[in-house]
mmCIF file of C-alpha atoms and ligand atoms in Angstrom:
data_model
loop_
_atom_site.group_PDB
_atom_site.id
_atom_site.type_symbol
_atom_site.label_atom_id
_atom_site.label_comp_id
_atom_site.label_asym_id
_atom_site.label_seq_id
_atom_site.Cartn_x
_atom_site.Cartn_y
_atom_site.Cartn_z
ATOM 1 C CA UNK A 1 30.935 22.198 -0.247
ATOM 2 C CA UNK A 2 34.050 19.323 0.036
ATOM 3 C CA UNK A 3 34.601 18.087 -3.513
ATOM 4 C CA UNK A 4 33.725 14.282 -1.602
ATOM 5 C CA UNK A 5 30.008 15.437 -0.964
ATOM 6 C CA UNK A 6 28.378 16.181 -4.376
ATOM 7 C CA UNK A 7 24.894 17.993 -4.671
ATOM 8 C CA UNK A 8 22.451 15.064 -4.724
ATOM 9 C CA UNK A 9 24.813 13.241 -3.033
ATOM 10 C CA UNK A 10 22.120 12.216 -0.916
ATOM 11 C CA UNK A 11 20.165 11.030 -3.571
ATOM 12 C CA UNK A 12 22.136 9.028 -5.078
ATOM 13 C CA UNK A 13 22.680 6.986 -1.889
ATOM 14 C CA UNK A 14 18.880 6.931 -1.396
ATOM 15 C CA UNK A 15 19.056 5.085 -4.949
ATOM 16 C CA UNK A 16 21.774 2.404 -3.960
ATOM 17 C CA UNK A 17 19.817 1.757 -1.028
ATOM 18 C CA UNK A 18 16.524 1.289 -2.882
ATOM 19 C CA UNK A 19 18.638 -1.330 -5.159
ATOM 20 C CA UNK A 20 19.302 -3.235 -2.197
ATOM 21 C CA UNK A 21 16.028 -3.296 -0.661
ATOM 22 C CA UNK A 22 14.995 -4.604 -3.917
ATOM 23 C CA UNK A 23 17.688 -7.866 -3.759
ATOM 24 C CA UNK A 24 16.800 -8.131 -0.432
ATOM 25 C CA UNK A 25 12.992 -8.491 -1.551
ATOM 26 C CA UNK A 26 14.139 -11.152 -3.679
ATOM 27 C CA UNK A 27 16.452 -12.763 -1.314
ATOM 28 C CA UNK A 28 12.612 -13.422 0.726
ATOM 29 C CA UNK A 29 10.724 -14.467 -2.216
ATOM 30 C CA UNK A 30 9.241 -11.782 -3.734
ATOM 31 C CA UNK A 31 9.865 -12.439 -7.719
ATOM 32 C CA UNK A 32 6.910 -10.009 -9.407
ATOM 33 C CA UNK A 33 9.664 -8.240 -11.821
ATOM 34 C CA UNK A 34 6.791 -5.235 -11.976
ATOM 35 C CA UNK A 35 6.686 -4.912 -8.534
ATOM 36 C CA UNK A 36 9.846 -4.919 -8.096
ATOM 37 C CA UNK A 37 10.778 -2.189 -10.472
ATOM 38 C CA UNK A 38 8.070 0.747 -8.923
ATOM 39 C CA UNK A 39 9.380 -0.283 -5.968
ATOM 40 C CA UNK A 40 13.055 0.446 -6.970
ATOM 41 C CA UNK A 41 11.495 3.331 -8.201
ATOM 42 C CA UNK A 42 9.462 4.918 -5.740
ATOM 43 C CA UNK A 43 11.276 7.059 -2.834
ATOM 44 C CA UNK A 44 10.183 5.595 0.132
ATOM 45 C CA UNK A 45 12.213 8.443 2.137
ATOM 46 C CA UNK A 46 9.648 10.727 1.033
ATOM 47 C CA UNK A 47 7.208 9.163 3.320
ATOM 48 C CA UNK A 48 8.287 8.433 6.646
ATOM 49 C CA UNK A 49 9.512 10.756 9.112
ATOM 50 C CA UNK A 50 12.465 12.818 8.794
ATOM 51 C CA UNK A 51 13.617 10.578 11.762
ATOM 52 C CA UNK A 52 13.190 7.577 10.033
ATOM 53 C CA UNK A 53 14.482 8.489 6.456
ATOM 54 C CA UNK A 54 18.171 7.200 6.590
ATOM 55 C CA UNK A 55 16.214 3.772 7.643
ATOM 56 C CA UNK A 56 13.703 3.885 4.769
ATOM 57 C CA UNK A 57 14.871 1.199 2.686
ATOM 58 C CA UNK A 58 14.937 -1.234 5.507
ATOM 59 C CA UNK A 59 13.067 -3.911 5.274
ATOM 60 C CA UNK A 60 10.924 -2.527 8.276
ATOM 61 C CA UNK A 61 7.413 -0.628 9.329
ATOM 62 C CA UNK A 62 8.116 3.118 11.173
ATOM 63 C CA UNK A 63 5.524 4.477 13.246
ATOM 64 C CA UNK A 64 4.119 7.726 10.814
ATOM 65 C CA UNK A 65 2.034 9.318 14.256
ATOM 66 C CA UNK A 66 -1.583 8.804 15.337
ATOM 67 C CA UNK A 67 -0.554 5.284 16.377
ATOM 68 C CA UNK A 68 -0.835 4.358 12.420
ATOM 69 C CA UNK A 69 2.333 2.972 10.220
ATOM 70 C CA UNK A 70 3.907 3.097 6.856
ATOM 71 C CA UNK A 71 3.644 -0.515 6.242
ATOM 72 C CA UNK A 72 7.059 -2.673 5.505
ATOM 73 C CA UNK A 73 8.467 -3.371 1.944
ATOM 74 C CA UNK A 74 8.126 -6.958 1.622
ATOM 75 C CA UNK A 75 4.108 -6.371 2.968
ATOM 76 C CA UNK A 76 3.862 -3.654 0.382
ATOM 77 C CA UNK A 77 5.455 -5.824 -2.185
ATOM 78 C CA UNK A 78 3.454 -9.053 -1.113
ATOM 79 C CA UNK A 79 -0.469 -7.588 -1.144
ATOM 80 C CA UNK A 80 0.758 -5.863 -4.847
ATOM 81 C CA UNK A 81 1.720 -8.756 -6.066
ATOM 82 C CA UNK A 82 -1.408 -10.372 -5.207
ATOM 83 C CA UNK A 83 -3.029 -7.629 -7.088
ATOM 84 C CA UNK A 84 -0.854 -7.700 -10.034
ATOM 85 C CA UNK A 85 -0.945 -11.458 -11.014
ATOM 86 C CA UNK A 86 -5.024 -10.921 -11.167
ATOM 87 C CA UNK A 87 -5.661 -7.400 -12.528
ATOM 88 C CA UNK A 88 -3.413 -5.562 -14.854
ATOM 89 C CA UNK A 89 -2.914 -1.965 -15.096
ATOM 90 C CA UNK A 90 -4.298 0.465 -16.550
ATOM 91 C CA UNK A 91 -7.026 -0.302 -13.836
ATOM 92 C CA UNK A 92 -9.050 1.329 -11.537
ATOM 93 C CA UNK A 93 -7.474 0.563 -7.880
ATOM 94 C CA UNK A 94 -9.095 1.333 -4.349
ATOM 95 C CA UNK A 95 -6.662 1.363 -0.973
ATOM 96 C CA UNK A 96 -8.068 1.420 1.856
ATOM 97 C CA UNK A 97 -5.704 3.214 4.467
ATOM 98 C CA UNK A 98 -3.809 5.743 3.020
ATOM 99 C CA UNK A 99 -1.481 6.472 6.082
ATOM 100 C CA UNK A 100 2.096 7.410 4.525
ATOM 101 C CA UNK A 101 0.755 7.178 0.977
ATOM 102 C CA UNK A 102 3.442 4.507 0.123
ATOM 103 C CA UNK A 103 1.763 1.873 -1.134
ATOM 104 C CA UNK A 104 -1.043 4.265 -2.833
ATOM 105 C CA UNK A 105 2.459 5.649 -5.103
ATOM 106 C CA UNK A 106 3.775 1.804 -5.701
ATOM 107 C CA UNK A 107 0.544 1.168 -7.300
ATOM 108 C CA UNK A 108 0.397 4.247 -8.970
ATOM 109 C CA UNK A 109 3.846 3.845 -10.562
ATOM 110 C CA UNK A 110 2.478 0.411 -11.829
ATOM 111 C CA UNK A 111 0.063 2.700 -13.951
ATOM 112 C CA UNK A 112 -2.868 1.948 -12.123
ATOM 113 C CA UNK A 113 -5.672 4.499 -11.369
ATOM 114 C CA UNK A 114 -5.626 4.634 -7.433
ATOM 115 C CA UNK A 115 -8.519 5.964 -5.400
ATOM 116 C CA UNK A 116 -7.621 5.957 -1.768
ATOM 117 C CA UNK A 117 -9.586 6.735 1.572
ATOM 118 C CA UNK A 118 -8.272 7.809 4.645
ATOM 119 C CA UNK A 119 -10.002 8.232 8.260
ATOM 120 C CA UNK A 120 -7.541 10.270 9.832
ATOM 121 C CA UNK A 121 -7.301 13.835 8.916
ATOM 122 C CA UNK A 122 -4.121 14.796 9.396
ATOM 123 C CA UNK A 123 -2.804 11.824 8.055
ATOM 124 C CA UNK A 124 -4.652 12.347 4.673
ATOM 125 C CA UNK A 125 -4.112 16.059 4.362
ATOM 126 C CA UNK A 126 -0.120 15.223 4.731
ATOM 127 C CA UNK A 127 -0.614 12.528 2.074
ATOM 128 C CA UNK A 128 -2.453 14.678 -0.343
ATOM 129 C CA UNK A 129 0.686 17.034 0.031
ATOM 130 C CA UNK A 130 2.801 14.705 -0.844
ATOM 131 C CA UNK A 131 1.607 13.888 -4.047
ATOM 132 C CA UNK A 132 0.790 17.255 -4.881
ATOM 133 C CA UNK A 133 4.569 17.920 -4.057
ATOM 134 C CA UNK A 134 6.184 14.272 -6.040
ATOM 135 C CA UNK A 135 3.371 14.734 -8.956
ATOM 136 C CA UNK A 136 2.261 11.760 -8.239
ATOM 137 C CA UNK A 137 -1.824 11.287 -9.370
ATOM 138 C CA UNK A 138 -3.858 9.741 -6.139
ATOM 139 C CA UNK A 139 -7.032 10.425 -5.649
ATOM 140 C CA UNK A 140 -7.949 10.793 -2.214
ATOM 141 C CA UNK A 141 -11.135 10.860 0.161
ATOM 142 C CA UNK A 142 -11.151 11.479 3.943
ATOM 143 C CA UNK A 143 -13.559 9.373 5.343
ATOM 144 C CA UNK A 144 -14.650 5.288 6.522
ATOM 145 C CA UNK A 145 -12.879 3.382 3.989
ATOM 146 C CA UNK A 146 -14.840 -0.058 5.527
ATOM 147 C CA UNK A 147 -17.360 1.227 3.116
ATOM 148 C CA UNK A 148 -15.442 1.822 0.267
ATOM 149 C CA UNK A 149 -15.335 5.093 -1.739
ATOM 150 C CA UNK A 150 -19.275 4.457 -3.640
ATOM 151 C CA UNK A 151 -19.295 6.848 -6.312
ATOM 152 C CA UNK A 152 -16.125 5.828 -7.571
ATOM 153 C CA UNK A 153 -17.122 2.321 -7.780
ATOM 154 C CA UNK A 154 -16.565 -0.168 -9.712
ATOM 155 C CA UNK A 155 -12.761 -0.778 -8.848
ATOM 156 C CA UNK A 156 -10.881 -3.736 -10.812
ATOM 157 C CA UNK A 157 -8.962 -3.937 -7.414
ATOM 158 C CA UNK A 158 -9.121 -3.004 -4.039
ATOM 159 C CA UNK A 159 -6.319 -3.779 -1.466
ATOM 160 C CA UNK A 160 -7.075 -3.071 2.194
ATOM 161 C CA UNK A 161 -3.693 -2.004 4.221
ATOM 162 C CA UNK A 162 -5.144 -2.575 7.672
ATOM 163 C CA UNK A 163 -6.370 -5.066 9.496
ATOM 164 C CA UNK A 164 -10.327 -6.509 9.207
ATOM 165 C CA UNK A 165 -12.380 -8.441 11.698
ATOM 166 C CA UNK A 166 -13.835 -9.714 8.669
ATOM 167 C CA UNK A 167 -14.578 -8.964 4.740
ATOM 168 C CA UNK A 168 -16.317 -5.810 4.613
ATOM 169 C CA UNK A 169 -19.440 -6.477 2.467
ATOM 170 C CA UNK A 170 -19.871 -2.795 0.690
ATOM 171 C CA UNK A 171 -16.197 -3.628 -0.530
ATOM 172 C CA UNK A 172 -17.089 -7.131 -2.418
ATOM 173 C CA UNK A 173 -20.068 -4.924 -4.091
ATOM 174 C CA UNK A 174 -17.737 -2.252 -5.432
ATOM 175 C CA UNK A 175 -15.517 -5.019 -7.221
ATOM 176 C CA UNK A 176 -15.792 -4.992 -10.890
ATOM 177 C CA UNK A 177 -16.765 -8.167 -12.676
ATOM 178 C CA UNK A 178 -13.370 -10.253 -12.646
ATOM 179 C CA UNK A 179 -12.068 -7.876 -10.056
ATOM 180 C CA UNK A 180 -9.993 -8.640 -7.120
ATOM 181 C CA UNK A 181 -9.665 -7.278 -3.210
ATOM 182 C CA UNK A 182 -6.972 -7.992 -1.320
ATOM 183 C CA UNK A 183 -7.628 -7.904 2.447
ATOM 184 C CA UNK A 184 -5.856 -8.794 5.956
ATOM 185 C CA UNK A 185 -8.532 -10.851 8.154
ATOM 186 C CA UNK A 186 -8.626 -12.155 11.305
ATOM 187 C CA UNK A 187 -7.852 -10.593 15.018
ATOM 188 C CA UNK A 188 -6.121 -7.715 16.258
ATOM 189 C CA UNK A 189 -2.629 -8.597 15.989
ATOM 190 C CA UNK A 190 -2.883 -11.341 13.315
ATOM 191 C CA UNK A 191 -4.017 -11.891 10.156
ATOM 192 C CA UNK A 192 -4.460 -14.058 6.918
ATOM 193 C CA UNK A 193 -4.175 -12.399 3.693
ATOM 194 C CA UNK A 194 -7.223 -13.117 2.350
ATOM 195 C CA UNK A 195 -8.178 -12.426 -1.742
ATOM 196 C CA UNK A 196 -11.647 -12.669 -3.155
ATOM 197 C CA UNK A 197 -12.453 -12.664 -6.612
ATOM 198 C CA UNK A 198 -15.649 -11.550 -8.422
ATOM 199 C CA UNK A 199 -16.616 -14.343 -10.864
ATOM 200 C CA UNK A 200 -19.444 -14.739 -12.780
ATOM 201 C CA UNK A 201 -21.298 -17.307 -9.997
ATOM 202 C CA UNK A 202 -20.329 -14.872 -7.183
ATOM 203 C CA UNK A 203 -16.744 -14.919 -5.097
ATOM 204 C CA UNK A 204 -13.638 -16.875 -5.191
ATOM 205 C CA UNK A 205 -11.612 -16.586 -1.869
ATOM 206 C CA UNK A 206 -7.846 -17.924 -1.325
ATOM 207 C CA UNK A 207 -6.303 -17.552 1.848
ATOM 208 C CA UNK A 208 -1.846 -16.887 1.815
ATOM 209 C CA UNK A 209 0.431 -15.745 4.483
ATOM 210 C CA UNK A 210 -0.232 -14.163 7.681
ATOM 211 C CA UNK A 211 0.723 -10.970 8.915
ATOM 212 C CA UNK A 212 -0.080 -7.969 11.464
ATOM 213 C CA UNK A 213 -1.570 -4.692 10.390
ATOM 214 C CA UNK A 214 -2.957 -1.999 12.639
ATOM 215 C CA UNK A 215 -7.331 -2.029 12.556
ATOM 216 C CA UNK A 216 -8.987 -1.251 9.869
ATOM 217 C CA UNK A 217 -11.526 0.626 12.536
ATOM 218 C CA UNK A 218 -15.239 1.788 11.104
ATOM 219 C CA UNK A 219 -18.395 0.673 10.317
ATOM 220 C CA UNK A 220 -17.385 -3.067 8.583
ATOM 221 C CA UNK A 221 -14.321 -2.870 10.548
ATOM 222 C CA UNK A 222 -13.564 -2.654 14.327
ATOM 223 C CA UNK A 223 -15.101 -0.335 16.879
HETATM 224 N N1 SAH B 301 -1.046 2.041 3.129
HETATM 225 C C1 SAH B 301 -0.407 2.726 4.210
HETATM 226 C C2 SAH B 301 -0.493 1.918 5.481
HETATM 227 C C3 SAH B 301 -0.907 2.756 6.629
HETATM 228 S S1 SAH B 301 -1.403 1.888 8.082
HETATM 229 C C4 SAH B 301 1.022 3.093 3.871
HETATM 230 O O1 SAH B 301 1.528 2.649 2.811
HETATM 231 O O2 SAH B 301 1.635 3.844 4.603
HETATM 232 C C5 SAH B 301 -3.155 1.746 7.844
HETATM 233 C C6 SAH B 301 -3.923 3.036 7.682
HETATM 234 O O3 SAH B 301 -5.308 2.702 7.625
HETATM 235 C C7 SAH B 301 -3.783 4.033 8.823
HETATM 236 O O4 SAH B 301 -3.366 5.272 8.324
HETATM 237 C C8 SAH B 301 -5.190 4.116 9.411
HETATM 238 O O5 SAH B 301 -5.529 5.397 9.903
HETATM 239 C C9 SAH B 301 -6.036 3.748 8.209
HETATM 240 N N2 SAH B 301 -7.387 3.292 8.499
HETATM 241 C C10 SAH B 301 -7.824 2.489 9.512
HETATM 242 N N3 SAH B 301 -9.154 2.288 9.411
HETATM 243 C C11 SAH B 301 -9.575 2.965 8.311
HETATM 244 C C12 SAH B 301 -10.829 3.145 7.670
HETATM 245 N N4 SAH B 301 -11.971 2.596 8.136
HETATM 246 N N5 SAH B 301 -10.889 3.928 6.571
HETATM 247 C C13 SAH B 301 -9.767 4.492 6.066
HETATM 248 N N6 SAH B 301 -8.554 4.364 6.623
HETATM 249 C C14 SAH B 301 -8.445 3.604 7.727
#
């Protein structure tokens, strides 16, 4: 091997390029020091395509097949920041939409507990892999996600990482007292990130940014 191309060489560039993604986070706002330290942390090349991987610390979404995506860093860094500033770790976390796994292993680095439901096979069996493979402690549930994951209820957050037609009701019952869910609603195409929190009288909602996720598509979700 040329002296100029050291084992891990590749890694190390990976790194660099995770730095930057990070001051380029910052550069659009996002200022969660927490966040922004799993997510220097976590090796987004691991989860997108082999295709995609010199591009993985762009600030962009890549198709992951079965017409589903690995959602973009700032989106990733925006919905767990939402969660953060209302529900610390070590709490018990819900996704719903485990696609690349991505966001599942940002949260997880922040020392949460994460739960996380998946509706397409093949996507969840090649997530459940990949933790397996990175050590990396998800637990994860094929199945409708619209109705959250019951038995493992109650979750101190739950952040949804596709897009609802409206606030799935089994997923405000599975909040913890004081807990939070973090959800995209609106229509196909766009949506408002949308929080709700449990209080003691019943819900607090607060509406932020807009943004486009692919359907959330089940039971509470679309058809
Ligand atoms: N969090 C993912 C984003 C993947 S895109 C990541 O970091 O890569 C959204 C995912 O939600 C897709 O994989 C899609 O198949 C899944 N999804 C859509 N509807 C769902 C439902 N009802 N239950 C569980 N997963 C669902």
């Amino acid at each position: 091997m040329p002296e100029h191309f050291p084992v891990n060489g590749g890694e190390r560039v990976f790194a660099e390029r995770r730095r930057e993604m990070v001051r380029e986070l910052r550069r659009k706002g996002i200022g969660n020091e927490r966040v922004l330290d799993a997510m220097e942390r976590v090796e987004r090349h691991r989860f997108v395509d082999a295709e995609s991987a010199p591009y993985a610390y762009e600030d962009s979404a890549y198709p992951i097949g079965h017409g589903q995506t690995i959602s973009q860093p700032y989106t990733v860094a925006y919905m767990t920041t939402l969660l953060l500033e209302r529900c610390s770790p070590p709490g018990k976390v819900l996704e719903i939409g485990t696609g690349s796994g991505y966001q599942a292993a940002v949260l997880d680095a922040l020392g949460f507990m994460v739960y996380s439901v998946e509706r397409i096979p093949a996507l969840h069996v090649r997530a459940v892999r990949l933790f397996q493979d990175l050590g990396i402690a998800v637990s994860c549930r094929l199945g409708d996600g619209s109705l959250g994951w019951e038995e493992e209820a109650p979750f101190d957050g739950i952040v949804v990482t596709a897009a609802a037609p409206h606030c799935p009701e089994q997923l405000l019952r599975q909040l913890a007292p004081g807990g939070c869910l973090v959800i995209p609603v609106g229509e196909q195409g766009m949506q408002q990130m949308t929080v709700y929190r449990r209080s003691e009288g019943g819900f607090e909602k607060e509406l932020f940014h807009h943004f486009a996720f692919v359907p959330l598509i089940g039971r509470e979700g679309w058809n």
